[in-house]
XYZ file of C-alpha atoms in Angstrom:
215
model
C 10.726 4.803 -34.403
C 10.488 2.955 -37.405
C 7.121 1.341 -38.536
C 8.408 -2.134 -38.266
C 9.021 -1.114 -34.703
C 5.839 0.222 -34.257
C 3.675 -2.408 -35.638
C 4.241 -4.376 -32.213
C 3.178 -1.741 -29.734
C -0.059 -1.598 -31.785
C -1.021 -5.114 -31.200
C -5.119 -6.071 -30.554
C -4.845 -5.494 -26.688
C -3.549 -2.001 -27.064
C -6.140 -1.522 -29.875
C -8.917 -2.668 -27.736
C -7.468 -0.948 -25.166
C -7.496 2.660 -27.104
C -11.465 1.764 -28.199
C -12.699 0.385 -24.879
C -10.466 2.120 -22.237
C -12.919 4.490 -21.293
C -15.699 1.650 -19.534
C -13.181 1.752 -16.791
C -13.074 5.495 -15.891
C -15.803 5.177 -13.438
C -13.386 2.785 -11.579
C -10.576 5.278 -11.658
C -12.750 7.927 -10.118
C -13.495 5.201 -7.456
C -10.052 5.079 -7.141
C -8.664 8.144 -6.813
C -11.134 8.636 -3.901
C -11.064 5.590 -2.052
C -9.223 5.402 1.413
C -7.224 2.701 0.711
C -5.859 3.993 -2.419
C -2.181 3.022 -0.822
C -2.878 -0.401 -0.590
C -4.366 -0.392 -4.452
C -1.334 1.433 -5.910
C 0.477 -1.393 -4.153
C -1.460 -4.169 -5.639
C -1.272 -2.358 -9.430
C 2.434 -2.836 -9.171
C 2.514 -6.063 -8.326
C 0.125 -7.373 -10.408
C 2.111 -5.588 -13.252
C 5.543 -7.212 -12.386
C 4.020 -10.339 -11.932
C 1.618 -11.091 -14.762
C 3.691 -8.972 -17.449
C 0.674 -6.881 -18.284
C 2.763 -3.592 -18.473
C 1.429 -1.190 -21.597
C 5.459 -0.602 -23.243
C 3.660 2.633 -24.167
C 4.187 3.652 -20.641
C 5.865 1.083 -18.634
C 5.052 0.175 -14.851
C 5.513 3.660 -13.763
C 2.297 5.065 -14.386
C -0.247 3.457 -12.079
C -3.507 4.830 -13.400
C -2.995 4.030 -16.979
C -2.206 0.112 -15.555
C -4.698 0.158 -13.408
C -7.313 0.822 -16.270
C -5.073 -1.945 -18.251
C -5.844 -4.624 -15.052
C -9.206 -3.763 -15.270
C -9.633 -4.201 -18.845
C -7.462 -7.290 -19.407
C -7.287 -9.296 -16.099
C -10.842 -10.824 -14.780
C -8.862 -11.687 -11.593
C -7.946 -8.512 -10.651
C -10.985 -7.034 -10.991
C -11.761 -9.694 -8.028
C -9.468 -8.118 -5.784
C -10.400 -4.353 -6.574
C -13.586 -5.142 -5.865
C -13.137 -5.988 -3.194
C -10.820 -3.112 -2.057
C -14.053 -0.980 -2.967
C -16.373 -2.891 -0.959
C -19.730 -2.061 -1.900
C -19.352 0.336 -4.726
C -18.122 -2.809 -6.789
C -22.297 -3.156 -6.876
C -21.747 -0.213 -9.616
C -19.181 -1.374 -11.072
C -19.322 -5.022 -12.384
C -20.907 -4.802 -15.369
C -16.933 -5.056 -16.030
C -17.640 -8.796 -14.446
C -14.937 -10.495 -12.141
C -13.521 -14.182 -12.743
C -16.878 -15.842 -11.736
C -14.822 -19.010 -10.396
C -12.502 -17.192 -8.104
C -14.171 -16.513 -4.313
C -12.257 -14.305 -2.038
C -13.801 -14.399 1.465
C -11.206 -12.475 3.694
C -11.872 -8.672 4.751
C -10.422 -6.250 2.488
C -8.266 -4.544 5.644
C -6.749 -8.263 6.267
C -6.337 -9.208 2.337
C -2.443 -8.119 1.773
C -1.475 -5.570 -0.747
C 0.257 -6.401 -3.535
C -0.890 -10.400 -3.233
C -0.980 -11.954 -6.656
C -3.779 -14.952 -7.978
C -2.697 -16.811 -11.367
C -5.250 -18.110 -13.405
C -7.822 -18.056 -9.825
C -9.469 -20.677 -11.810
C -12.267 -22.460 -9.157
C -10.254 -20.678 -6.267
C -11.231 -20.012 -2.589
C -9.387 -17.846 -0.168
C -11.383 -17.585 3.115
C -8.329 -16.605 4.809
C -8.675 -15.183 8.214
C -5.777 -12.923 7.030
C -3.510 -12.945 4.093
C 0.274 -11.489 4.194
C 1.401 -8.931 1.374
C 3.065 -9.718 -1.136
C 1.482 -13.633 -1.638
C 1.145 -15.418 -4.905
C -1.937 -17.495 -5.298
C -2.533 -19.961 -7.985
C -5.603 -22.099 -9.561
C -7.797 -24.455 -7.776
C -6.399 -23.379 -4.443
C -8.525 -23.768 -1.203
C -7.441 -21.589 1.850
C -10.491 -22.094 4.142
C -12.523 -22.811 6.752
C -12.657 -25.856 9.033
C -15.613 -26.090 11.047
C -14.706 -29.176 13.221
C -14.254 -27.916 16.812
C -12.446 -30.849 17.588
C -9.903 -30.442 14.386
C -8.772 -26.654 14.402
C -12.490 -24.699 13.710
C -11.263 -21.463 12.228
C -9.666 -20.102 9.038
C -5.494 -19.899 8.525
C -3.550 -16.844 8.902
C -0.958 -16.614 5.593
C 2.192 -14.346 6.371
C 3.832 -12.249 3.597
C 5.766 -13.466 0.338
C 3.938 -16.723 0.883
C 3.411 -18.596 -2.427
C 0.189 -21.323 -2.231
C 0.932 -23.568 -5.269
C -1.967 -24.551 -7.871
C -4.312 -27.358 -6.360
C -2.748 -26.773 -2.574
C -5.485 -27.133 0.769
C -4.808 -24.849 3.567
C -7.799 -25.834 5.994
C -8.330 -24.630 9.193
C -7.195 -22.429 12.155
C -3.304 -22.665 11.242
C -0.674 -20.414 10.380
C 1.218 -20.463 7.364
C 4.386 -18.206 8.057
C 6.593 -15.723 6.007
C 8.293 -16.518 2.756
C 7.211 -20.316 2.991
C 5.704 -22.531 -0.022
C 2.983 -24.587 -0.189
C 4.129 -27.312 -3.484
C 1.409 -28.175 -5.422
C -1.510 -30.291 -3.958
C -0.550 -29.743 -0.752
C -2.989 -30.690 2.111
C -1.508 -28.148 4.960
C -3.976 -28.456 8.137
C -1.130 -27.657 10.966
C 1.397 -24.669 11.350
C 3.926 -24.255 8.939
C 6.875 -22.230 10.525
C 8.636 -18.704 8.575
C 10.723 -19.782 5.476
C 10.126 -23.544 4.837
C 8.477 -25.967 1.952
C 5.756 -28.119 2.295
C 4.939 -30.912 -0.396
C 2.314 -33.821 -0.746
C 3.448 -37.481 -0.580
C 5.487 -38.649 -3.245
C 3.439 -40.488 -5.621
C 3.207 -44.204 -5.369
C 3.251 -46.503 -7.739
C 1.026 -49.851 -6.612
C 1.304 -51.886 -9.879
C 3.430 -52.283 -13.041
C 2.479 -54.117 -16.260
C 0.271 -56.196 -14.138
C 2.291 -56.853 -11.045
C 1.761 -55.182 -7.736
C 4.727 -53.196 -6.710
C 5.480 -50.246 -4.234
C 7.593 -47.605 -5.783
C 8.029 -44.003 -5.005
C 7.934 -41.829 -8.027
């Protein structure tokens, strides 16, 4: 390996990574001991394939050294191994988790290997989420406490991807491999395999006269 070949692999996340690496070995321990280490390993690869954050030193093979990476590098999945470790995370978070980014479903009914981009002012109070799900930014998957209007929280199946800015209120189901487009307002079922999309925009007025266009 040449050094002009080298001189990428040594960038300043793998030199950061090298100095500070070691403020996530009480996590690891955590890790290696917790009963749901299955569903963690399952989440570490996904998270890996999906966000890119694979060390080349090592590749997506090794899933303690990218686990430590995850911590290190990605605030939002420290959200979800916290809360995979359920109350150990109290000793844990001086690493601190994406402060915008609420998860409110059970660990047990949160799906391995479901992926949040960005989580940016996020809420999943899911009654249960699928495995394998892709979650973006400003997302809402929540509670509806009308009686009258479907009081509960939704059930998401697996591979379902919720699109940045989507609503998914109430007690609904949201079935596998489906897509909530972005903005979304989903408050009814949503059936296996289908897309859902907002309104097409309209446009009410046009260098000063009112018109009615879709756009």
């Amino acid at each position: 390996l040449s050094l002009h070949d080298a001189l990428p692999i040594f960038n300043m996340k793998k030199i950061a990574f090298l100095l500070f690496g070691w403020l996530t070995v009480p996590h690891v321990i955590c890790y290696l001991f917790a009963k749901n280490k299955k569903m963690i390993d399952k989440d570490v690869v996904r998270w890996v394939q999906c966000s890119k954050q694979s060390n080349p030193l090592w590749g997506g093979k090794k899933i303690v050294l990218n686990l430590m990476w995850l911590l290190l590098f990605m605030k939002e999945y420290r959200n979800v191994f916290y809360l995979r470790m359920g109350k150990k995370k109290l000793f844990l978070s001086y690493l601190p988790p994406l402060s915008t980014l609420y998860i409110w479903t059970r660990s047990e009914n949160f799906g391995a290997g479901t992926y949040i981009q960005h989580g940016f002012s996020t809420v999943i109070a899911a009654e249960k989420v699928g495995e394998n799900c892709w979650i973006n930014q400003q997302v809402t998957i929540g509670w509806n406490g009308s009686r009258k209007y479907g009081y509960g929280c939704p059930i998401i199946g697996n591979n379902v991807r919720v699109s940045a800015g989507a609503k998914v209120c109430g007690k609904i189901t949201v079935g596998d491999n489906s897509t909530v487009g972005l903005n979304a307002v989903v408050i009814k079922d949503v059936s296996s395999n289908s897309v859902v999309i907002p309104s097409p925009m309209m446009l009410i007025q046009e260098n000063g006269d009112k018109v009615y266009k879709k756009l």
